[in-house]
């Protein structure tokens, strides 16, 4: 397993190089002189020339790429044009906000989706099955932008059960350590703040969780139905095992293998969806960070933001593959 | 005479499908005595597996349902037993080995885990004791390197080894009755002989009654004392093995015996019964075998014969032998 993990990570190297190349050229494919665009039409010749020099734009492309890669490998993402701060330092709080929201949403989606799928399969054609699958059908076709707005209007504006926007109470801000606020508040023992943080997470988290939850529920159900027809499930029952264990031990571990694929894919899409949701709920996440940078033509930030998001996609894929191997002993580590 | 351990009376198991009612098992009678090996034979699709699943209470439902008859285990009617009682009986009193050794073990759990699970379900033992018992039973069924196998996954074992594990798992709680549903059909010939030897030995050593389901009369001749012949969901003849081979009475049994390849006279062509097994439920009236029977006469198409006792102690369902 260890060797397999290492090999799997090494296989990422060409993927990462490819990704960095794409991002590198994409930015440079935008017509016009970046320095001019950044500074605006009124800027003086000298100012543009100076910026071209700081950005290294006068070097040939391979030299630029080489420098860019060298910086990347040393963890240097360049400086933001807008704030002049190093992006590698600036990006983390935004990234952490998105990560927390996505993981929170995925947690809800997996816990509810998987269990709904299991119960629907176990009691196939029961009223629970019908209701759950109807909801799932509605869920998969739900535009999350609209859902987010509706939730905000109903539960935050009309009923005032949840805050409308942000990650924390402005009057009682969290002292950030990791910038993952659930963790931060727990290690500081600030359970009052933990509650506020969870309340802020609820609405955007639910909006984000809806589609993955519905897809996971449907996938779990069909996968479970197939597994529960198999011979080894009959064997488990022939031993005298109670149905609960037949379902949650013998069936689930097998049925989870295809569900894992879906979770991996959805986790990737979730990050995309997070950007929409972040806009609605004013969530200070990576989506907002990139979005604001686009408005300001802050190229280094756009470039690094995209790269970080792409890196997350690749990491999720890696994790899914490693989990496969951990669950299914038939996957040969070669 | 001791009372039978398992006594199945007039069992009917139907499937209620979109295409209609399928009487897969339609009036099956048989019993097994303590320590006896009973053979159940019949062509593919005659209801052997559904019969054994009915006894285990594992008929897939829906669409299947036991609609009639009794399954008496030591006098207790299992068709009326509740779920909890059935779970106590499964594995502990009546165990089953399946037709498909390749797919009958859970691919994502180690052999040891699956064996120990079976042991600890019916015994309040700690892990250590269960582990030792599992290793012991694996050695008993002739699995080499038992300790090592405990930590293997099913895909690392051959079909023969997997079937031995299945036998070990079925025998581990010392059941009163072991139902073996074509335990060797999926295995190659040399392995088949080994598995049959093993089962014969276990039967001698543990006094477990075995119901040996097969469509191979050779297996029956080798293993069993008594034999039940099934055709289209019904028992059509029941007799001791010697009677069946010497004096088969039902025309279907006669055909079956004739179609066994005989090593002594080298006939070129094997006899085979003309026609095919009718779809369950397709023949509503008369003898199920009538369309294929060379002795069929008017009455056979009009009235359904019952399973009747014969003078030599066998039972036959045929108008030629009934009154
Ligand atoms: N789940 C099911 N739904 C509908 N019909 C079924 C189902 N399972 C079995 N049957 C019917 O029951 C009949 C008997 O099947 P069974 O599996 O008992 O045959 P068998 O004697 O074990 O045959 P084989 O030697 O091939 O194992 C078949 O004709 C089949 O059509
Ligand atoms: S009852 Fe008639 S048709 Fe049926 S087996 Fe006997 S002789 Fe043949
Ligand atoms: Mg069968």
XYZ file of C-alpha atoms in Angstrom, chain B residues 53-179:
127
model
C -33.867 -21.812 0.049
C -37.393 -22.403 1.360
C -36.006 -24.569 4.150
C -33.505 -21.836 5.027
C -36.209 -19.161 4.885
C -34.164 -17.355 2.240
C -36.488 -17.377 -0.763
C -36.072 -13.946 -2.385
C -39.218 -12.117 -1.367
C -40.741 -10.446 -3.241
C -41.406 -12.154 -5.673
C -41.153 -15.532 -3.904
C -43.402 -16.839 -1.137
C -44.042 -20.144 0.573
C -47.743 -20.623 -0.084
C -48.340 -24.036 1.410
C -47.007 -27.002 3.328
C -44.866 -27.457 6.394
C -41.140 -27.564 7.060
C -40.758 -29.432 10.337
C -37.370 -29.132 12.002
C -37.429 -31.428 15.051
C -41.183 -30.972 15.042
C -41.119 -27.148 14.801
C -42.776 -25.678 11.713
C -40.256 -23.285 10.192
C -42.788 -21.768 7.797
C -44.403 -20.248 10.924
C -41.172 -19.294 12.721
C -40.482 -15.572 13.173
C -37.415 -13.771 11.895
C -35.479 -14.014 15.143
C -36.061 -17.752 15.445
C -35.013 -18.288 11.820
C -31.762 -16.436 12.465
C -31.011 -18.749 15.376
C -31.655 -21.770 13.191
C -29.728 -20.620 10.142
C -26.091 -21.531 10.402
C -26.505 -23.106 13.835
C -29.069 -25.865 13.172
C -29.408 -25.885 9.409
C -26.532 -24.703 7.256
C -26.209 -24.461 3.508
C -23.496 -24.636 0.891
C -24.229 -22.987 -2.418
C -23.876 -23.842 -6.061
C -21.541 -20.920 -6.772
C -18.269 -21.211 -4.828
C -16.611 -18.395 -6.795
C -19.071 -15.723 -5.707
C -20.385 -16.968 -2.391
C -17.709 -15.355 -0.236
C -17.648 -11.615 0.381
C -14.765 -10.235 -1.712
C -13.896 -7.372 0.638
C -13.494 -9.287 3.899
C -10.765 -11.709 4.886
C -11.597 -15.411 5.106
C -10.853 -15.344 8.843
C -13.236 -12.456 9.410
C -16.045 -14.303 7.622
C -15.450 -17.561 9.505
C -15.150 -15.915 12.910
C -18.318 -13.965 12.231
C -20.204 -17.227 11.710
C -18.774 -18.686 14.914
C -19.433 -15.667 17.121
C -22.987 -15.314 15.841
C -24.019 -18.516 17.544
C -21.480 -18.823 20.368
C -20.547 -16.320 23.045
C -16.836 -16.805 22.515
C -14.000 -14.301 22.652
C -12.026 -13.536 19.496
C -9.123 -15.788 20.461
C -11.266 -18.851 20.994
C -13.199 -18.182 17.779
C -9.946 -17.764 15.884
C -8.650 -21.098 17.160
C -11.900 -22.814 16.261
C -11.753 -21.290 12.761
C -8.213 -22.567 12.239
C -9.254 -25.975 13.532
C -12.215 -26.265 11.145
C -10.078 -25.095 8.215
C -7.626 -27.895 8.951
C -10.538 -30.324 9.239
C -11.738 -29.519 5.732
C -8.219 -30.056 4.448
C -7.148 -26.493 3.788
C -3.371 -26.159 3.878
C -1.633 -23.306 5.741
C -4.808 -22.504 7.651
C -3.338 -19.634 9.698
C -2.124 -17.909 6.571
C -5.463 -18.393 4.801
C -7.257 -16.682 7.663
C -5.629 -13.447 6.500
C -6.321 -13.992 2.790
C -9.066 -12.531 0.685
C -11.388 -14.793 -1.348
C -9.889 -13.738 -4.699
C -6.564 -15.212 -3.619
C -8.104 -18.720 -3.405
C -8.990 -21.245 -6.106
C -12.581 -22.410 -6.630
C -11.938 -25.689 -4.807
C -10.407 -23.883 -1.853
C -13.277 -21.442 -1.717
C -15.767 -24.291 -1.644
C -13.792 -25.846 1.217
C -14.012 -22.534 3.038
C -17.770 -22.530 2.409
C -17.993 -26.058 3.820
C -15.885 -25.018 6.809
C -18.165 -22.041 7.354
C -21.274 -24.224 7.137
C -19.862 -26.874 9.477
C -18.257 -24.563 12.011
C -21.295 -24.392 14.303
C -21.911 -28.135 13.985
C -25.348 -27.941 12.362
C -27.848 -30.800 12.544
C -28.599 -30.546 8.844
C -26.314 -29.476 6.030
C -27.912 -28.638 2.706
